[in-house]
Coordinates of C-alpha atoms in Angstrom, one line a residue:
M1 CA 314.4 246.9 357.2
R2 CA 317.0 247.7 359.8
P3 CA 318.4 244.8 361.9
Q4 CA 316.5 244.1 365.1
T5 CA 318.4 244.3 368.4
A6 CA 317.3 243.3 371.9
S7 CA 316.4 246.1 374.3
K8 CA 315.6 246.3 377.9
T9 CA 312.0 247.4 377.1
Q10 CA 310.4 244.7 375.1
M11 CA 307.4 245.4 372.8
P12 CA 304.3 243.3 373.6
F13 CA 304.7 240.7 370.9
T14 CA 308.4 240.0 370.4
D15 CA 310.5 237.2 371.9
V16 CA 313.0 237.9 374.7
R17 CA 315.6 239.1 372.2
G18 CA 313.3 241.6 370.5
I19 CA 312.4 239.6 367.5
P20 CA 308.8 240.2 366.3
V21 CA 306.3 237.3 366.4
S22 CA 303.1 237.5 364.5
Y23 CA 301.1 235.3 367.0
R24 CA 299.7 237.6 369.7
D25 CA 299.9 235.4 372.8
R26 CA 302.7 235.8 375.4
D27 CA 302.2 232.2 376.8
A28 CA 302.8 230.7 373.4
I29 CA 305.9 232.9 372.8
D30 CA 307.3 232.0 376.1
G31 CA 306.7 228.3 375.4
L32 CA 308.6 228.6 372.2
E33 CA 311.5 230.1 374.0
R34 CA 311.5 227.1 376.4
A35 CA 311.6 224.7 373.5
V36 CA 314.4 226.7 371.8
I37 CA 316.5 226.6 375.0
M38 CA 315.9 222.9 375.3
S39 CA 317.2 222.3 371.8
L40 CA 320.3 224.5 372.6
C41 CA 320.9 222.8 376.0
F42 CA 320.3 219.3 374.6
R43 CA 318.0 218.7 377.6
G44 CA 314.4 217.5 377.8
D45 CA 312.3 217.0 374.7
A46 CA 312.0 220.1 372.6
N47 CA 309.5 218.5 370.2
A48 CA 307.3 217.4 373.1
E49 CA 307.5 220.9 374.6
I50 CA 306.4 222.6 371.4
D51 CA 303.7 219.9 370.8
Q52 CA 302.2 220.9 374.1
I53 CA 302.2 224.6 373.1
L54 CA 300.7 223.8 369.7
A55 CA 298.0 221.7 371.3
E56 CA 296.9 224.9 373.1
H57 CA 297.8 227.3 370.3
P58 CA 297.3 225.5 367.0
D59 CA 297.6 228.7 365.0
F60 CA 301.0 229.6 366.4
L61 CA 303.0 229.9 363.2
M62 CA 306.4 230.2 364.7
G63 CA 305.7 227.1 366.9
W64 CA 305.1 225.0 363.7
L65 CA 308.2 226.5 362.1
F66 CA 310.4 225.6 365.1
K67 CA 309.1 222.1 365.0
A68 CA 309.7 221.7 361.3
G69 CA 313.1 223.4 361.5
W70 CA 314.3 221.3 364.5
L71 CA 313.3 218.1 362.7
T72 CA 315.6 218.9 359.8
Q73 CA 318.5 218.2 362.0
A74 CA 317.5 214.5 362.6
M75 CA 318.5 213.5 359.0
E76 CA 316.3 210.4 359.3
T77 CA 313.5 209.3 357.1
R78 CA 311.3 208.3 360.0
I79 CA 310.7 212.0 360.9
Y80 CA 310.0 213.1 357.3
D81 CA 306.2 212.9 357.5
L82 CA 306.2 214.9 360.7
M83 CA 308.3 217.6 359.0
L84 CA 305.9 217.8 356.1
E85 CA 302.9 217.9 358.4
S86 CA 304.5 220.8 360.4
L87 CA 305.3 222.6 357.2
A88 CA 301.7 222.2 356.0
Q89 CA 300.4 223.6 359.2
A90 CA 302.7 226.6 358.9
E91 CA 301.7 227.2 355.3
R92 CA 298.0 227.6 356.2
L93 CA 299.1 230.4 358.5
L94 CA 301.4 232.3 356.1
P95 CA 298.9 235.0 355.2
D96 CA 299.4 236.5 358.7
A97 CA 303.2 235.9 358.8
N98 CA 305.9 238.5 359.1
D99 CA 309.0 238.5 356.9
R100 CA 311.1 236.7 359.5
E101 CA 308.6 233.9 359.7
R102 CA 308.3 233.7 355.9
G103 CA 312.0 233.3 355.7
H104 CA 312.0 230.3 358.1
F105 CA 309.1 228.8 356.1
E106 CA 311.0 229.1 352.8
A107 CA 314.1 227.6 354.4
V108 CA 312.3 224.4 355.6
Q109 CA 310.5 224.3 352.2
A110 CA 313.9 224.2 350.5
W111 CA 315.1 221.5 352.9
V112 CA 312.2 219.1 352.1
R113 CA 313.0 219.5 348.4
G114 CA 316.5 218.3 349.2
D115 CA 318.1 221.7 348.7
F116 CA 320.0 221.8 351.9
F117 CA 322.3 224.6 350.7
G118 CA 319.3 226.6 349.6
A119 CA 317.8 226.2 353.0
V120 CA 320.9 227.6 354.6
Q121 CA 320.8 230.6 352.3
K122 CA 317.2 231.3 353.4
W123 CA 318.0 231.1 357.0
E124 CA 321.1 233.3 356.5
A125 CA 318.8 235.9 354.9
V126 CA 316.7 235.8 358.1
L127 CA 319.7 236.1 360.3
T128 CA 321.1 239.1 358.3
Q129 CA 317.8 241.0 358.9
Y130 CA 317.4 239.7 362.5
P131 CA 320.9 239.1 364.0
M132 CA 319.4 238.1 367.3
D133 CA 317.4 235.3 365.8
L134 CA 319.0 232.5 367.8
L135 CA 316.9 229.8 366.2
A136 CA 318.1 230.8 362.7
L137 CA 321.7 230.9 363.9
E138 CA 321.3 227.5 365.5
L139 CA 319.8 225.9 362.4
I140 CA 322.4 227.4 360.1
H141 CA 325.4 226.3 362.2
Y142 CA 324.2 222.8 362.8
T143 CA 323.3 222.4 359.1
M144 CA 326.8 223.6 358.1
V145 CA 328.2 220.9 360.4
L146 CA 326.0 218.3 358.6
L147 CA 327.1 219.5 355.2
G148 CA 330.8 219.8 356.1
D149 CA 330.9 223.6 355.4
V150 CA 333.9 224.2 357.6
P151 CA 334.5 228.0 357.0
G152 CA 330.7 228.6 357.2
Q153 CA 330.5 227.1 360.7
R154 CA 332.7 229.9 361.9
D155 CA 331.7 232.7 359.6
V156 CA 327.9 232.5 360.1
V157 CA 328.5 233.4 363.8
A158 CA 331.2 235.9 363.0
R159 CA 328.7 237.9 361.0
V160 CA 326.6 238.6 364.0
F161 CA 328.9 238.0 367.0
N162 CA 329.9 241.7 367.6
L163 CA 326.2 242.6 367.9
W164 CA 325.8 240.2 370.9
D165 CA 326.9 240.5 374.5
E166 CA 326.2 238.9 377.8
S167 CA 323.2 241.1 378.4
I168 CA 321.3 239.4 375.6
P169 CA 319.6 236.1 376.6
G170 CA 321.3 233.1 374.9
Y171 CA 324.7 234.7 374.5
E172 CA 326.4 231.7 375.9
F173 CA 325.0 229.6 373.1
V174 CA 326.4 232.0 370.5
L175 CA 329.8 231.7 372.2
G176 CA 329.4 227.9 371.9
F177 CA 328.7 228.0 368.2
Y178 CA 331.5 230.4 367.5
S179 CA 334.0 228.4 369.5
F180 CA 333.2 225.2 367.6
G181 CA 333.5 227.0 364.3
L182 CA 336.9 228.4 365.3
E183 CA 338.0 224.9 366.4
E184 CA 337.1 223.3 363.1
N185 CA 339.1 226.1 361.4
R186 CA 342.1 225.2 363.7
D187 CA 342.0 228.4 365.7
F188 CA 342.3 226.3 368.8
S189 CA 343.4 228.8 371.4
R190 CA 340.5 231.2 370.7
A191 CA 338.1 228.4 370.4
E192 CA 338.9 227.1 373.9
E193 CA 338.8 230.6 375.3
L194 CA 335.3 231.2 374.0
A195 CA 334.1 227.8 375.0
R196 CA 335.3 228.2 378.5
Q197 CA 333.7 231.6 378.6
A198 CA 330.4 230.0 377.6
L199 CA 330.8 227.4 380.4
S200 CA 331.4 230.2 382.9
I201 CA 327.9 231.6 382.0
R202 CA 326.2 228.2 381.8
P203 CA 328.2 225.2 383.1
D204 CA 325.6 222.7 381.7
N205 CA 326.1 223.8 378.1
P206 CA 327.1 220.5 376.4
Y207 CA 328.0 222.2 373.1
A208 CA 330.7 224.3 374.8
V209 CA 332.0 221.1 376.5
H210 CA 332.0 219.7 373.0
T211 CA 334.3 222.4 371.7
V212 CA 336.8 221.9 374.5
S213 CA 336.8 218.1 373.9
H214 CA 337.6 218.8 370.2
V215 CA 340.4 221.2 371.0
M216 CA 342.0 218.6 373.3
E217 CA 341.5 215.8 370.7
M218 CA 343.0 217.8 367.9
R219 CA 345.9 219.0 370.0
G220 CA 346.6 215.6 371.4
R221 CA 345.9 216.6 375.0
Q222 CA 344.6 213.1 375.9
A223 CA 345.3 213.1 379.6
G224 CA 343.9 216.6 380.0
G225 CA 340.9 215.7 377.9
I226 CA 340.1 212.7 380.1
R227 CA 340.3 214.9 383.2
F228 CA 338.2 217.7 381.7
M229 CA 335.5 215.3 380.6
R230 CA 335.4 213.4 383.9
D231 CA 335.4 216.7 385.9
H232 CA 332.4 218.0 383.9
A233 CA 330.5 214.7 383.5
A234 CA 328.0 215.6 386.2
T235 CA 326.7 218.4 384.0
W236 CA 327.0 217.0 380.4
G237 CA 326.4 213.4 381.4
T238 CA 322.7 213.9 381.8
S239 CA 322.2 215.8 378.6
N240 CA 320.9 214.4 375.3
F241 CA 324.4 215.0 373.9
A242 CA 326.1 212.7 376.4
N243 CA 326.4 209.8 374.0
H244 CA 328.6 211.9 371.7
L245 CA 330.7 213.4 374.5
W246 CA 331.3 209.9 375.8
W247 CA 332.5 209.0 372.3
H248 CA 335.0 211.8 372.6
T249 CA 336.2 210.6 376.0
G250 CA 336.7 207.1 374.4
L251 CA 338.9 208.6 371.7
Y252 CA 341.3 209.9 374.4
H253 CA 341.6 206.5 376.0
L254 CA 342.0 204.8 372.5
D255 CA 344.9 207.1 371.7
L256 CA 346.6 206.0 374.9
E257 CA 345.9 202.4 374.1
Q258 CA 343.7 202.1 377.2
Y259 CA 341.4 199.6 375.4
D260 CA 339.6 198.3 378.5
E261 CA 338.5 201.9 379.3
V262 CA 337.2 202.3 375.7
F263 CA 335.1 199.1 375.9
D264 CA 333.8 200.1 379.3
I265 CA 332.7 203.5 377.9
F266 CA 331.1 201.7 374.9
D267 CA 329.3 199.1 377.1
T268 CA 328.1 201.6 379.7
H269 CA 327.2 204.6 377.5
L270 CA 327.2 203.8 373.8
D271 CA 325.7 200.3 373.6
S272 CA 322.5 200.7 371.5
R273 CA 320.7 197.6 372.8
N274 CA 318.8 199.6 375.4
K275 CA 318.2 202.7 373.3
D276 CA 315.4 203.7 371.0
G277 CA 317.4 203.9 367.7
H278 CA 318.3 207.5 367.2
R279 CA 320.9 207.6 364.4
Y280 CA 323.2 210.0 366.1
E281 CA 323.8 207.6 369.0
E282 CA 324.5 204.7 366.6
L283 CA 326.9 206.8 364.5
D284 CA 329.1 207.2 367.5
A285 CA 328.9 203.5 368.5
A286 CA 329.8 202.3 365.0
A287 CA 332.6 204.8 364.7
L288 CA 334.2 203.8 368.0
L289 CA 334.0 200.0 367.3
W290 CA 335.6 200.4 363.9
R291 CA 338.5 202.3 365.3
M292 CA 338.9 199.6 367.9
N293 CA 339.0 197.0 365.2
L294 CA 341.6 199.0 363.3
V295 CA 344.0 198.6 366.3
G296 CA 343.3 194.9 366.5
Q297 CA 340.7 194.7 369.3
E298 CA 337.9 192.2 368.9
S299 CA 334.4 193.4 369.5
G300 CA 332.6 190.2 370.5
D301 CA 328.9 190.4 369.6
R302 CA 328.7 194.2 369.8
W303 CA 328.6 194.6 366.0
T304 CA 325.6 192.3 365.8
H305 CA 323.5 194.3 368.1
L306 CA 324.5 197.5 366.3
A307 CA 323.9 196.2 362.8
N308 CA 320.4 195.2 364.0
K309 CA 319.7 198.8 364.6
W310 CA 321.1 200.0 361.3
E311 CA 319.6 197.4 359.0
P312 CA 316.1 199.0 358.7
A313 CA 317.8 202.2 357.4
A314 CA 319.9 200.4 354.9
Q315 CA 318.1 201.9 351.9
D316 CA 317.4 205.4 353.2
T317 CA 319.9 207.3 350.9
L318 CA 319.0 210.5 352.8
Y319 CA 322.4 211.4 354.1
A320 CA 325.7 209.9 353.0
F321 CA 327.2 210.3 356.5
N322 CA 324.6 207.9 357.8
D323 CA 325.1 205.4 355.0
V324 CA 328.8 205.0 355.6
H325 CA 328.2 204.3 359.3
A326 CA 325.5 201.8 358.4
M327 CA 328.0 200.1 356.1
L328 CA 330.6 200.0 359.0
T329 CA 328.2 197.7 360.9
F330 CA 327.2 195.6 357.9
V331 CA 330.7 194.7 356.8
S332 CA 331.8 194.2 360.4
D333 CA 328.9 191.8 361.0
N334 CA 329.3 190.1 357.6
R335 CA 325.7 191.1 356.5
V336 CA 326.1 190.5 352.8
E337 CA 322.5 191.2 351.9
A338 CA 322.4 194.4 353.8
Q339 CA 325.5 195.6 352.1
K340 CA 324.0 194.8 348.7
A341 CA 320.8 196.6 349.6
L342 CA 322.7 199.7 350.7
L343 CA 324.9 199.8 347.7
S344 CA 322.0 199.1 345.2
A345 CA 319.9 201.8 346.8
N346 CA 322.7 204.3 346.6
E347 CA 323.4 203.4 342.9
R348 CA 319.7 203.9 342.0
Y349 CA 319.6 207.1 344.0
L350 CA 322.6 208.5 342.1
E351 CA 320.9 207.8 338.8
N352 CA 317.7 209.6 339.6
A353 CA 318.2 212.2 342.4
S354 CA 319.3 215.8 342.2
D355 CA 319.3 216.9 345.8
A356 CA 322.3 218.1 347.9
N357 CA 323.2 214.7 349.1
V358 CA 324.0 213.4 345.6
A359 CA 327.5 214.9 345.5
M360 CA 328.2 213.8 349.1
T361 CA 327.3 210.2 348.2
R362 CA 329.0 210.1 344.8
E363 CA 332.3 211.7 345.8
I364 CA 332.8 210.3 349.3
G365 CA 330.0 208.1 350.6
L366 CA 330.0 205.4 348.0
P367 CA 333.8 205.2 347.6
F368 CA 334.2 204.8 351.4
C369 CA 331.4 202.1 351.5
L370 CA 333.2 200.1 348.8
A371 CA 336.6 200.7 350.6
M372 CA 335.1 199.2 353.8
Q373 CA 334.1 196.1 351.9
D374 CA 337.6 195.9 350.5
F375 CA 339.1 196.2 353.9
K376 CA 336.9 193.6 355.4
R377 CA 337.7 191.2 352.5
E378 CA 341.4 191.9 353.2
N379 CA 341.7 193.5 349.7
Y380 CA 343.8 196.2 351.3
A381 CA 345.5 197.4 348.1
Q382 CA 342.1 198.1 346.5
C383 CA 341.0 199.9 349.7
V384 CA 344.0 202.2 349.5
D385 CA 343.3 202.9 345.8
R386 CA 339.8 203.9 346.6
L387 CA 340.6 206.2 349.5
L388 CA 343.8 207.8 348.4
P389 CA 342.2 210.1 345.8
I390 CA 339.5 211.3 348.1
R391 CA 341.5 212.0 351.3
Y392 CA 341.4 215.8 350.9
M393 CA 337.7 215.9 349.9
T394 CA 336.3 214.1 353.0
H395 CA 334.9 217.3 354.5
R396 CA 332.2 217.0 351.8
L397 CA 330.8 214.0 353.8
G398 CA 329.9 216.3 356.7
G399 CA 330.6 215.9 360.4
S400 CA 333.7 217.1 362.1
Y401 CA 337.4 216.6 361.5
A402 CA 337.5 214.1 364.5
Q403 CA 334.6 212.1 363.0
R404 CA 336.0 212.1 359.4
D405 CA 339.4 211.0 360.7
I406 CA 338.0 207.4 360.4
I407 CA 338.7 207.6 356.7
G408 CA 342.3 208.7 357.1
W409 CA 342.9 206.1 359.8
T410 CA 341.4 203.4 357.6
L411 CA 343.6 204.4 354.7
L412 CA 346.7 204.3 356.8
E413 CA 345.9 200.9 358.3
A414 CA 345.1 199.5 354.8
A415 CA 348.4 200.8 353.5
L416 CA 350.2 199.0 356.3
R417 CA 348.4 195.8 355.7
A418 CA 348.9 196.1 351.9
R419 CA 352.6 196.3 352.7
R420 CA 352.8 199.7 351.0
F421 CA 355.2 200.8 353.7
D422 CA 356.6 203.9 351.9
L423 CA 353.1 205.3 351.5
A424 CA 352.2 204.2 355.1
L425 CA 355.2 206.0 356.5
A426 CA 354.3 209.2 354.6
L427 CA 350.7 209.0 355.9
A428 CA 351.9 208.2 359.4
N429 CA 354.3 211.1 359.3
E430 CA 351.5 213.4 358.3
R431 CA 349.6 212.3 361.4
T432 CA 352.5 212.8 363.8
G433 CA 353.0 216.2 362.3
I434 CA 349.4 217.2 363.1
K435 CA 349.3 215.4 366.5
P436 CA 352.7 214.4 367.7
S437 CA 351.4 213.4 371.2
S438 CA 349.4 210.5 369.7
A439 CA 350.8 207.1 370.7
Q440 CA 348.7 205.5 367.9
N441 CA 350.4 207.7 365.3
W442 CA 353.9 206.7 366.5
R443 CA 352.9 203.1 366.5
A444 CA 352.0 203.4 362.8
V445 CA 355.4 205.1 362.1
A446 CA 357.1 202.2 363.8
R447 CA 355.2 199.6 361.8
A448 CA 356.0 201.4 358.6
F449 CA 359.8 201.6 359.4
K450 CA 359.7 197.9 360.4
G451 CA 358.2 197.1 357.1
L452 CA 360.9 199.1 355.3
G453 CA 363.5 197.1 357.2
D454 CA 364.7 200.0 359.4
R455 CA 364.7 198.4 362.8
G456 CA 366.5 201.4 364.5
Q457 CA 363.9 203.9 363.4
A458 CA 361.1 201.5 364.3
D459 CA 362.4 201.1 367.8
R460 CA 362.7 204.8 368.3
A461 CA 359.1 205.3 367.2
N462 CA 357.9 202.6 369.5
A463 CA 359.9 204.2 372.4
K464 CA 358.2 207.5 371.6
A465 CA 354.8 205.8 371.7
Q466 CA 355.6 204.2 375.0
S467 CA 356.7 207.4 376.5
L468 CA 353.5 209.1 375.5
M469 CA 351.4 206.4 377.2
T470 CA 353.2 206.8 380.5
A471 CA 353.5 210.6 380.5

């Protein structure tokens, strides 16, 4: 079958981009489009929207497939039954499905078996046949972020990008996906250009804001990043992605040693006490607090409240990225039993499971969990020994470079505290090479030189850090 493209004259039962839909009701198809746009904009409740459509149209196959597909991105056990139920509803409607819908069904079916990479391949087959399938593109791109497939985040969009233009509804989201994939592959200039183009079309596109925030973080443009995020906060601050974008804003302040600003962002926007327990919000909160502790800032009782949210998920073993953030809270709040439960669950899981998360857990997740215990126990040499061999494999944990940097930063701080100053200097030099405008990186260089007895070099590095903070 030839690839489908959008046209100005739509056939009766296609979506707004010309993709065929087997269910013959325009209201249902339009309702699905609203839910898809909600998911892309991180606004409203896409699941609630599709539930309302399905209540009126229980035989709307693509509605059930959207619900099941969108639930895959939660990576939480609490939604697993809902995903299975949605998939079962879709399965009963398969006899009337078209090939695109069957592809989406097979993708989610692979996902629930734990074959995340197989799910991506199924969605990619759909996208190859239907390059305007924005839902397939969304699910592939987000899943590649979850799995740490850095080239894939860019290339999946590149395969269809030249077929899109501004006349096709949703083009701004394609720009957003492509820009983030380019950023993660260190094509920063083009990434920022496409992200800003996306924002010129839809200023309230949080994912495009996200790309710009990453570019500025990776390039060490802290002051510019703060201005950009504050200038656009009126649009992204009301989105469902605001928590993560505040986390990015906090990183800029952290790099400039503006610790009061970081805690203000945490207490105002990331504190989980008044939130309903979505893992993604709590990932950011844990990651920011750990970084603050690495630079010697005490967190008060913030860890206790955060660990309370994570403890029910201590034995999930669904996604290693979640597990390491849970462990951050457990070691920081001295929850010995929760640490044991998490480690025991992961050890049992590795003995018996065969899904895609096994390699993520064995290679990165479990070593980092053990390294965090070492760090908290002040066994810094052992922490270094655990993290040093995996430092170039951390993409397998998933997430972004900015998120995974917590591992490299922990390794550097452990090396300094273990008095392995030659190694610490090497690691700190690497970081200044990548981001020479980071005051934190130059502080680490100064500490390493001081440990090596070179007071002159230490003073010069501290002066460099100070100049960056006042620039």
